[in-house]
mmCIF file of C-alpha atoms and ligand atoms in Angstrom:
data_model
loop_
_atom_site.group_PDB
_atom_site.id
_atom_site.type_symbol
_atom_site.label_atom_id
_atom_site.label_comp_id
_atom_site.label_asym_id
_atom_site.label_seq_id
_atom_site.Cartn_x
_atom_site.Cartn_y
_atom_site.Cartn_z
ATOM 1 C CA MET S 134 -203.817 -106.459 1.109
ATOM 2 C CA LEU S 135 -205.346 -109.781 0.154
ATOM 3 C CA ILE S 136 -208.471 -108.849 2.046
ATOM 4 C CA ARG S 137 -208.676 -105.547 0.179
ATOM 5 C CA ILE S 138 -208.300 -107.259 -3.175
ATOM 6 C CA LEU S 139 -210.948 -109.785 -2.248
ATOM 7 C CA LEU S 140 -213.229 -107.040 -1.005
ATOM 8 C CA SER S 141 -212.961 -104.989 -4.178
ATOM 9 C CA LEU S 142 -213.431 -108.129 -6.236
ATOM 10 C CA ALA S 143 -216.570 -108.951 -4.295
ATOM 11 C CA LEU S 144 -217.857 -105.388 -4.707
ATOM 12 C CA SER S 145 -217.237 -105.316 -8.438
ATOM 13 C CA LEU S 146 -218.838 -108.717 -8.759
ATOM 14 C CA ALA S 147 -221.942 -107.524 -6.975
ATOM 15 C CA ALA S 148 -221.951 -104.256 -8.909
ATOM 16 C CA PHE S 149 -222.437 -105.797 -12.303
ATOM 17 C CA ALA S 150 -225.094 -108.273 -11.287
ATOM 18 C CA GLU S 151 -228.419 -106.768 -12.253
ATOM 19 C CA THR S 152 -230.350 -109.726 -10.951
ATOM 20 C CA LYS S 153 -232.370 -108.803 -7.882
ATOM 21 C CA ASN S 154 -235.020 -111.499 -7.896
ATOM 22 C CA LEU S 155 -235.116 -115.205 -8.488
ATOM 23 C CA ILE S 156 -238.015 -117.275 -9.772
ATOM 24 C CA LEU S 157 -237.232 -121.003 -9.736
ATOM 25 C CA VAL S 158 -239.668 -123.279 -11.536
ATOM 26 C CA THR S 159 -239.608 -127.079 -11.680
ATOM 27 C CA ALA S 160 -241.754 -129.613 -13.539
ATOM 28 C CA ASP S 161 -241.552 -132.981 -11.794
ATOM 29 C CA GLY S 162 -240.108 -135.710 -14.016
ATOM 30 C CA LEU S 163 -240.817 -133.832 -17.250
ATOM 31 C CA ARG S 164 -238.691 -135.807 -19.703
ATOM 32 C CA TRP S 165 -236.242 -134.158 -22.099
ATOM 33 C CA GLN S 166 -237.908 -136.257 -24.775
ATOM 34 C CA GLU S 167 -241.174 -134.297 -24.536
ATOM 35 C CA LEU S 168 -239.492 -130.943 -23.954
ATOM 36 C CA PHE S 169 -237.111 -131.215 -26.904
ATOM 37 C CA THR S 170 -239.032 -133.434 -29.326
ATOM 38 C CA GLY S 171 -242.700 -133.134 -28.304
ATOM 39 C CA MET S 172 -245.084 -136.070 -28.515
ATOM 40 C CA ASP S 173 -243.008 -139.248 -28.508
ATOM 41 C CA PRO S 174 -243.705 -141.499 -31.552
ATOM 42 C CA LEU S 175 -243.182 -144.551 -29.348
ATOM 43 C CA LEU S 176 -245.638 -143.409 -26.679
ATOM 44 C CA ALA S 177 -248.146 -142.209 -29.222
ATOM 45 C CA ASN S 178 -249.087 -145.911 -29.226
ATOM 46 C CA GLU S 179 -249.776 -146.009 -25.487
ATOM 47 C CA LYS S 180 -253.356 -146.992 -24.867
ATOM 48 C CA SER S 181 -254.045 -143.698 -23.118
ATOM 49 C CA ALA S 182 -252.909 -141.785 -26.201
ATOM 50 C CA GLY S 183 -255.571 -143.510 -28.274
ATOM 51 C CA THR S 184 -254.312 -146.237 -30.580
ATOM 52 C CA GLU S 185 -256.917 -146.042 -33.299
ATOM 53 C CA GLY S 186 -256.455 -143.570 -36.086
ATOM 54 C CA LYS S 187 -256.621 -139.854 -35.577
ATOM 55 C CA THR S 188 -257.485 -138.864 -32.047
ATOM 56 C CA ALA S 189 -258.094 -135.425 -30.623
ATOM 57 C CA LEU S 190 -254.800 -135.803 -28.778
ATOM 58 C CA ARG S 191 -252.865 -136.537 -31.959
ATOM 59 C CA GLU S 192 -254.547 -133.708 -33.737
ATOM 60 C CA LYS S 193 -253.401 -131.399 -31.006
ATOM 61 C CA PHE S 194 -249.835 -132.597 -30.542
ATOM 62 C CA TRP S 195 -248.724 -134.858 -33.411
ATOM 63 C CA ARG S 196 -246.685 -133.260 -36.226
ATOM 64 C CA ASP S 197 -244.235 -134.682 -38.755
ATOM 65 C CA THR S 198 -240.953 -133.429 -37.290
ATOM 66 C CA PRO S 199 -239.629 -133.203 -33.705
ATOM 67 C CA GLU S 200 -239.249 -129.411 -34.085
ATOM 68 C CA GLN S 201 -242.896 -129.066 -35.093
ATOM 69 C CA ARG S 202 -244.023 -131.437 -32.367
ATOM 70 C CA ARG S 203 -242.244 -129.592 -29.555
ATOM 71 C CA ALA S 204 -243.616 -126.274 -30.788
ATOM 72 C CA ALA S 205 -247.113 -127.771 -30.823
ATOM 73 C CA LEU S 206 -246.689 -129.024 -27.261
ATOM 74 C CA MET S 207 -244.909 -126.002 -25.798
ATOM 75 C CA PRO S 208 -245.480 -123.049 -28.117
ATOM 76 C CA PHE S 209 -244.421 -120.345 -25.651
ATOM 77 C CA PHE S 210 -241.282 -122.177 -24.643
ATOM 78 C CA TRP S 211 -240.076 -122.821 -28.189
ATOM 79 C CA THR S 212 -241.131 -119.686 -29.997
ATOM 80 C CA THR S 213 -240.646 -117.023 -27.322
ATOM 81 C CA LEU S 214 -238.532 -118.220 -24.403
ATOM 82 C CA ALA S 215 -235.900 -120.563 -25.851
ATOM 83 C CA PRO S 216 -234.596 -118.127 -28.504
ATOM 84 C CA ARG S 217 -233.773 -115.614 -25.729
ATOM 85 C CA ALA S 218 -232.749 -117.900 -22.883
ATOM 86 C CA VAL S 219 -229.880 -120.315 -22.322
ATOM 87 C CA VAL S 220 -231.154 -123.855 -22.764
ATOM 88 C CA HIS S 221 -229.082 -126.730 -21.372
ATOM 89 C CA GLU S 222 -230.170 -129.910 -23.108
ATOM 90 C CA ASP S 223 -228.141 -132.488 -21.247
ATOM 91 C CA VAL S 224 -227.812 -132.018 -17.499
ATOM 92 C CA ARG S 225 -227.065 -135.021 -15.303
ATOM 93 C CA VAL S 226 -228.423 -135.898 -11.898
ATOM 94 C CA THR S 227 -225.484 -136.847 -9.665
ATOM 95 C CA ASN S 228 -227.390 -138.396 -6.757
ATOM 96 C CA GLY S 229 -227.701 -142.138 -7.074
ATOM 97 C CA PHE S 230 -231.454 -142.366 -6.553
ATOM 98 C CA ARG S 231 -233.078 -140.417 -9.409
ATOM 99 C CA VAL S 232 -236.262 -139.868 -7.467
ATOM 100 C CA SER S 233 -237.829 -136.611 -6.383
ATOM 101 C CA TYR S 234 -236.548 -135.650 -2.920
ATOM 102 C CA PRO S 235 -232.883 -136.351 -3.753
ATOM 103 C CA GLY S 236 -233.328 -134.424 -7.029
ATOM 104 C CA TYR S 237 -234.970 -131.347 -5.533
ATOM 105 C CA SER S 238 -232.479 -131.391 -2.719
ATOM 106 C CA GLU S 239 -229.625 -131.538 -5.226
ATOM 107 C CA ILE S 240 -231.079 -128.486 -6.995
ATOM 108 C CA LEU S 241 -231.607 -126.598 -3.733
ATOM 109 C CA THR S 242 -228.389 -127.465 -1.904
ATOM 110 C CA GLY S 243 -225.989 -127.751 -4.837
ATOM 111 C CA ARG S 244 -224.931 -131.251 -3.853
ATOM 112 C CA ALA S 245 -226.026 -134.857 -3.638
ATOM 113 C CA GLN S 246 -226.487 -136.081 -0.067
ATOM 114 C CA ASP S 247 -226.661 -139.784 -0.780
ATOM 115 C CA GLY S 248 -225.770 -140.747 2.783
ATOM 116 C CA VAL S 249 -228.842 -139.028 4.216
ATOM 117 C CA ILE S 250 -231.431 -138.456 1.496
ATOM 118 C CA GLN S 251 -232.098 -141.819 -0.081
ATOM 119 C CA GLY S 252 -235.685 -141.520 -1.166
ATOM 120 C CA ASN S 253 -238.852 -139.560 -0.520
ATOM 121 C CA ASP S 254 -238.992 -140.069 3.249
ATOM 122 C CA HIS S 255 -240.266 -137.121 5.257
ATOM 123 C CA ILE S 256 -237.013 -135.941 6.744
ATOM 124 C CA GLN S 257 -236.029 -132.320 7.237
ATOM 125 C CA ASN S 258 -233.331 -131.301 4.772
ATOM 126 C CA PRO S 259 -230.088 -131.452 6.762
ATOM 127 C CA THR S 260 -228.434 -128.655 4.755
ATOM 128 C CA GLU S 261 -229.239 -124.971 4.394
ATOM 129 C CA THR S 262 -231.051 -124.592 1.083
ATOM 130 C CA LEU S 263 -230.626 -121.999 -1.632
ATOM 131 C CA LEU S 264 -233.859 -120.354 -0.481
ATOM 132 C CA GLU S 265 -232.574 -120.041 3.080
ATOM 133 C CA PHE S 266 -229.135 -118.906 1.920
ATOM 134 C CA LEU S 267 -230.672 -116.174 -0.262
ATOM 135 C CA ARG S 268 -232.860 -115.048 2.595
ATOM 136 C CA ARG S 269 -229.817 -114.801 4.869
ATOM 137 C CA LYS S 270 -227.445 -113.148 2.369
ATOM 138 C CA LEU S 271 -229.993 -110.677 0.965
ATOM 139 C CA LYS S 272 -231.436 -110.004 4.443
ATOM 140 C CA LEU S 273 -234.961 -110.861 3.374
ATOM 141 C CA SER S 274 -238.033 -111.465 5.483
ATOM 142 C CA ARG S 275 -239.817 -114.804 5.537
ATOM 143 C CA GLN S 276 -242.538 -113.292 3.325
ATOM 144 C CA GLU S 277 -239.984 -112.364 0.680
ATOM 145 C CA VAL S 278 -238.907 -115.978 0.150
ATOM 146 C CA ALA S 279 -241.791 -118.234 -0.835
ATOM 147 C CA MET S 280 -242.456 -121.672 -2.234
ATOM 148 C CA PHE S 281 -245.694 -122.942 -3.803
ATOM 149 C CA GLY S 282 -245.904 -126.541 -4.901
ATOM 150 C CA SER S 283 -248.199 -129.439 -5.650
ATOM 151 C CA TRP S 284 -246.348 -132.204 -3.808
ATOM 152 C CA ASP S 285 -246.646 -132.383 -0.057
ATOM 153 C CA THR S 286 -243.054 -133.514 0.628
ATOM 154 C CA PHE S 287 -241.631 -130.104 -0.312
ATOM 155 C CA ARG S 288 -242.423 -128.941 3.198
ATOM 156 C CA TRP S 289 -239.398 -130.973 4.349
ATOM 157 C CA ILE S 290 -237.195 -130.409 1.296
ATOM 158 C CA VAL S 291 -237.003 -126.659 0.922
ATOM 159 C CA GLU S 292 -235.707 -125.681 4.336
ATOM 160 C CA LYS S 293 -233.306 -126.901 6.964
ATOM 161 C CA THR S 294 -234.783 -124.696 9.644
ATOM 162 C CA PRO S 295 -238.562 -125.122 9.803
ATOM 163 C CA GLY S 296 -240.337 -121.812 9.404
ATOM 164 C CA SER S 297 -237.593 -119.953 7.568
ATOM 165 C CA VAL S 298 -239.451 -119.846 4.251
ATOM 166 C CA THR S 299 -243.108 -119.243 3.327
ATOM 167 C CA ILE S 300 -244.375 -122.633 2.133
ATOM 168 C CA ASN S 301 -247.672 -123.726 0.655
ATOM 169 C CA THR S 302 -247.524 -127.205 -0.874
ATOM 170 C CA GLY S 303 -249.587 -130.385 -0.981
ATOM 171 C CA TYR S 304 -253.008 -129.554 0.391
ATOM 172 C CA MET S 305 -251.741 -126.930 2.821
ATOM 173 C CA ASN S 306 -253.964 -124.006 3.708
ATOM 174 C CA SER S 307 -252.893 -120.441 3.997
ATOM 175 C CA ALA S 308 -254.370 -117.000 3.702
ATOM 176 C CA GLU S 309 -251.662 -114.577 2.633
ATOM 177 C CA THR S 310 -254.210 -113.149 0.186
ATOM 178 C CA SER S 311 -257.958 -113.626 -0.116
ATOM 179 C CA ARG S 312 -257.447 -115.550 -3.362
ATOM 180 C CA ILE S 313 -255.019 -117.946 -1.660
ATOM 181 C CA ALA S 314 -257.518 -118.467 1.159
ATOM 182 C CA GLU S 315 -260.236 -119.217 -1.394
ATOM 183 C CA LEU S 316 -258.009 -121.650 -3.343
ATOM 184 C CA SER S 317 -257.064 -123.334 -0.050
ATOM 185 C CA ARG S 318 -260.745 -124.097 0.490
ATOM 186 C CA VAL S 319 -261.585 -125.065 -3.081
ATOM 187 C CA GLN S 320 -258.681 -127.513 -3.464
ATOM 188 C CA ARG S 321 -260.375 -129.809 -0.940
ATOM 189 C CA ASP S 322 -263.505 -129.941 -3.102
ATOM 190 C CA ILE S 323 -261.536 -130.734 -6.264
ATOM 191 C CA LEU S 324 -259.278 -133.555 -5.165
ATOM 192 C CA SER S 325 -256.670 -134.976 -7.520
ATOM 193 C CA PRO S 326 -256.234 -138.762 -7.895
ATOM 194 C CA TRP S 327 -253.181 -138.629 -5.599
ATOM 195 C CA ASP S 328 -253.006 -138.424 -1.820
ATOM 196 C CA ALA S 329 -249.955 -136.177 -1.567
ATOM 197 C CA VAL S 330 -250.171 -134.133 -4.760
ATOM 198 C CA ARG S 331 -252.810 -131.522 -5.563
ATOM 199 C CA TYR S 332 -253.565 -130.264 -9.037
ATOM 200 C CA ASP S 333 -250.920 -127.877 -10.378
ATOM 201 C CA TYR S 334 -253.621 -125.292 -10.983
ATOM 202 C CA PHE S 335 -253.838 -124.609 -7.246
ATOM 203 C CA ALA S 336 -250.108 -124.232 -6.684
ATOM 204 C CA PHE S 337 -249.654 -122.029 -9.719
ATOM 205 C CA GLU S 338 -252.668 -119.792 -9.074
ATOM 206 C CA MET S 339 -251.572 -119.294 -5.473
ATOM 207 C CA ALA S 340 -248.029 -118.510 -6.577
ATOM 208 C CA MET S 341 -249.189 -115.979 -9.146
ATOM 209 C CA ASP S 342 -251.422 -114.204 -6.671
ATOM 210 C CA TYR S 343 -248.601 -114.149 -4.145
ATOM 211 C CA LEU S 344 -246.242 -112.791 -6.791
ATOM 212 C CA THR S 345 -248.469 -109.874 -7.749
ATOM 213 C CA LYS S 346 -249.669 -108.982 -4.239
ATOM 214 C CA VAL S 347 -246.747 -109.745 -1.915
ATOM 215 C CA LYS S 348 -243.923 -109.302 -4.467
ATOM 216 C CA PRO S 349 -241.368 -111.774 -3.061
ATOM 217 C CA ARG S 350 -237.689 -111.494 -4.031
ATOM 218 C CA VAL S 351 -237.329 -115.263 -4.230
ATOM 219 C CA LEU S 352 -240.147 -117.481 -5.429
ATOM 220 C CA TYR S 353 -240.079 -121.200 -6.118
ATOM 221 C CA ILE S 354 -242.986 -122.766 -8.032
ATOM 222 C CA ALA S 355 -243.028 -126.575 -8.243
ATOM 223 C CA PHE S 356 -245.332 -128.335 -10.705
ATOM 224 C CA GLY S 357 -246.082 -131.996 -10.011
ATOM 225 C CA GLU S 358 -248.633 -133.457 -12.414
ATOM 226 C CA THR S 359 -246.135 -134.233 -15.184
ATOM 227 C CA ASP S 360 -244.738 -136.967 -12.912
ATOM 228 C CA ASP S 361 -247.921 -138.363 -11.450
ATOM 229 C CA TRP S 362 -249.768 -138.779 -14.741
ATOM 230 C CA ALA S 363 -246.701 -140.583 -16.076
ATOM 231 C CA HIS S 364 -246.703 -142.995 -13.131
ATOM 232 C CA ASN S 365 -250.360 -143.647 -13.967
ATOM 233 C CA ARG S 366 -249.303 -144.298 -17.604
ATOM 234 C CA ARG S 367 -251.651 -141.575 -18.769
ATOM 235 C CA TYR S 368 -249.595 -140.261 -21.672
ATOM 236 C CA ASP S 369 -252.521 -138.117 -22.779
ATOM 237 C CA ARG S 370 -252.488 -136.329 -19.434
ATOM 238 C CA VAL S 371 -248.696 -136.071 -19.440
ATOM 239 C CA LEU S 372 -249.002 -134.098 -22.661
ATOM 240 C CA GLU S 373 -251.920 -132.021 -21.406
ATOM 241 C CA SER S 374 -250.130 -131.145 -18.167
ATOM 242 C CA THR S 375 -246.973 -130.275 -20.116
ATOM 243 C CA ALA S 376 -249.032 -127.948 -22.300
ATOM 244 C CA TYR S 377 -250.505 -126.414 -19.133
ATOM 245 C CA PHE S 378 -246.986 -125.970 -17.818
ATOM 246 C CA ASP S 379 -246.118 -124.060 -21.004
ATOM 247 C CA ARG S 380 -249.178 -121.815 -20.689
ATOM 248 C CA SER S 381 -248.214 -121.176 -17.073
ATOM 249 C CA LEU S 382 -244.704 -120.149 -18.087
ATOM 250 C CA GLU S 383 -246.175 -117.727 -20.589
ATOM 251 C CA ARG S 384 -248.357 -116.148 -17.929
ATOM 252 C CA LEU S 385 -245.458 -116.006 -15.503
ATOM 253 C CA PHE S 386 -243.194 -114.183 -17.973
ATOM 254 C CA LYS S 387 -245.966 -111.799 -19.063
ATOM 255 C CA THR S 388 -246.675 -110.971 -15.437
ATOM 256 C CA LEU S 389 -242.990 -110.411 -14.628
ATOM 257 C CA ASN S 390 -242.614 -108.139 -17.641
ATOM 258 C CA SER S 391 -245.638 -106.109 -16.593
ATOM 259 C CA MET S 392 -244.279 -105.363 -13.099
ATOM 260 C CA PRO S 393 -241.530 -102.746 -12.552
ATOM 261 C CA ASN S 394 -240.299 -104.754 -9.536
ATOM 262 C CA TYR S 395 -239.408 -107.663 -11.779
ATOM 263 C CA ARG S 396 -238.881 -106.426 -15.326
ATOM 264 C CA ASN S 397 -235.223 -106.670 -16.417
ATOM 265 C CA ASN S 398 -233.901 -107.683 -13.003
ATOM 266 C CA THR S 399 -235.260 -111.166 -12.471
ATOM 267 C CA ALA S 400 -233.616 -114.516 -13.123
ATOM 268 C CA VAL S 401 -236.007 -117.292 -14.079
ATOM 269 C CA VAL S 402 -234.570 -120.794 -13.825
ATOM 270 C CA ILE S 403 -236.559 -123.799 -15.013
ATOM 271 C CA THR S 404 -235.550 -127.413 -14.483
ATOM 272 C CA SER S 405 -236.610 -130.852 -13.274
ATOM 273 C CA ASP S 406 -235.858 -133.294 -10.470
ATOM 274 C CA HIS S 407 -235.210 -136.431 -12.536
ATOM 275 C CA GLY S 408 -235.709 -137.990 -15.951
ATOM 276 C CA ARG S 409 -237.485 -141.233 -16.747
ATOM 277 C CA GLY S 410 -237.124 -144.252 -18.974
ATOM 278 C CA SER S 411 -237.265 -144.033 -22.752
ATOM 279 C CA LYS S 412 -238.837 -147.401 -23.552
ATOM 280 C CA LEU S 413 -242.434 -148.525 -23.606
ATOM 281 C CA GLU S 414 -241.728 -150.592 -20.470
ATOM 282 C CA ASP S 415 -240.110 -147.875 -18.395
ATOM 283 C CA TRP S 416 -241.087 -144.403 -19.648
ATOM 284 C CA SER S 417 -243.590 -144.107 -16.816
ATOM 285 C CA SER S 418 -240.959 -144.852 -14.206
ATOM 286 C CA HIS S 419 -237.646 -143.586 -12.855
ATOM 287 C CA GLY S 420 -235.113 -144.472 -10.162
ATOM 288 C CA SER S 421 -231.575 -145.788 -9.871
ATOM 289 C CA LYS S 422 -232.253 -148.790 -12.082
ATOM 290 C CA VAL S 423 -234.037 -146.967 -14.892
ATOM 291 C CA GLU S 424 -231.712 -146.118 -17.757
ATOM 292 C CA GLY S 425 -231.870 -142.436 -18.665
ATOM 293 C CA ALA S 426 -233.545 -141.306 -15.432
ATOM 294 C CA ASP S 427 -230.401 -139.312 -14.648
ATOM 295 C CA ARG S 428 -230.843 -137.011 -17.613
ATOM 296 C CA ILE S 429 -232.604 -133.708 -17.048
ATOM 297 C CA TRP S 430 -232.458 -130.230 -18.607
ATOM 298 C CA ALA S 431 -232.230 -126.662 -17.379
ATOM 299 C CA VAL S 432 -233.203 -123.257 -18.713
ATOM 300 C CA ILE S 433 -231.662 -120.020 -17.522
ATOM 301 C CA SER S 434 -233.153 -116.654 -18.326
ATOM 302 C CA GLY S 435 -232.511 -113.151 -17.061
ATOM 303 C CA PRO S 436 -230.262 -110.111 -17.407
ATOM 304 C CA ASP S 437 -227.230 -112.042 -16.134
ATOM 305 C CA GLN S 438 -227.961 -115.314 -17.926
ATOM 306 C CA ASN S 439 -224.591 -115.244 -19.660
ATOM 307 C CA ARG S 440 -222.806 -115.151 -16.302
ATOM 308 C CA ALA S 441 -224.458 -118.343 -15.096
ATOM 309 C CA GLY S 442 -221.816 -120.474 -16.791
ATOM 310 C CA PRO S 443 -222.128 -124.021 -18.043
ATOM 311 C CA ILE S 444 -224.481 -126.404 -16.256
ATOM 312 C CA LYS S 445 -223.468 -130.039 -16.608
ATOM 313 C CA THR S 446 -225.046 -131.433 -13.470
ATOM 314 C CA GLN S 447 -228.096 -130.916 -11.309
ATOM 315 C CA SER S 448 -225.837 -129.809 -8.466
ATOM 316 C CA GLY S 449 -224.463 -127.116 -10.777
ATOM 317 C CA ILE S 450 -227.802 -125.296 -10.925
ATOM 318 C CA ALA S 451 -227.603 -123.521 -7.545
ATOM 319 C CA PRO S 452 -224.038 -122.245 -8.202
ATOM 320 C CA ALA S 453 -225.200 -120.906 -11.584
ATOM 321 C CA ILE S 454 -228.050 -119.057 -9.874
ATOM 322 C CA LEU S 455 -225.680 -117.575 -7.302
ATOM 323 C CA ARG S 456 -223.273 -116.379 -10.020
ATOM 324 C CA MET S 457 -226.158 -114.551 -11.697
ATOM 325 C CA MET S 458 -227.083 -112.928 -8.403
ATOM 326 C CA GLY S 459 -223.517 -111.790 -7.675
ATOM 327 C CA LEU S 460 -223.192 -114.146 -4.706
ATOM 328 C CA SER S 461 -220.494 -116.677 -3.959
ATOM 329 C CA PRO S 462 -221.204 -120.314 -4.860
ATOM 330 C CA GLU S 463 -218.116 -121.288 -2.847
ATOM 331 C CA GLU S 464 -219.571 -119.772 0.313
ATOM 332 C CA PHE S 465 -222.867 -121.558 -0.297
ATOM 333 C CA LEU S 466 -221.182 -124.901 -0.870
ATOM 334 C CA ARG S 467 -219.067 -124.520 2.281
ATOM 335 C CA THR S 468 -222.205 -124.755 4.442
ATOM 336 C CA ARG S 469 -222.266 -128.139 6.124
ATOM 337 C CA PRO S 470 -225.155 -130.019 7.725
HETATM 338 ZN ZN1 LIG D 616 -242.026 -139.878 -9.726
#
């Protein structure tokens, strides 16, 4: 009897989930301060922002109120996406490290693994990730679950079992489409300032071509420049890469809406791996000792966005995704390393 009740419950749960596809998007270390208030008055005085008078950067992004500033920085996000999506302004990282690998792993496994993942070391994720779980539960092929990123270390973060997911991150080459093969070549002629992070342009262009040609059911796109420019204290570039991120979101949503495979049945979830400091001394940095680096944000959009439930923590993001997709967060969280 109990089994029958559970079975019918599971069936009815699955029946009213319209969400068939998942697009997960992250922007590394993109602070809530920029997302929700635009150009920071404090950091407008950073040398890289131009301290003397009116600069081109200020003309582009400075406005009198926080609402105007955020709309100037991220016009698509604030005028088109946010009014229709569920925006969580205060989400907390629960891992103790507040750096990238622990943060992405917390998003992708629904838990902090502070005993094992203590920094950005190149270790294989010990726990089945959301991408692998979705592939298993939805009986998808490797091609149908893909990840494109800028930062090299994702190759160890996004899967427990090497080879279970299609991955192209860092300066990896691949040739799923002719455009991806071309971008794989060109990225080596246009090197970024960082050894392990390519320009976001390459990851995003590859992801978009993969989306339109291969039509994956699960796609994860990971932007990286927002973090690296901040570490370099280039506030001008932080703003420019955030604006690029916004333009990319606009193109992503327009593309999804133009494709019958994705229109009205796709969840798009946007979040970040960690916050950063809020003072002139520490805005460029993050980590366990930086106050405020545990505060992130999350945006949920899709036909089942109201079934995602509240998101208070970074580890709550994967369960929210699974609720939208009619799958069991409890089953996912029962998986052990
Ligand atoms: Zn960082």
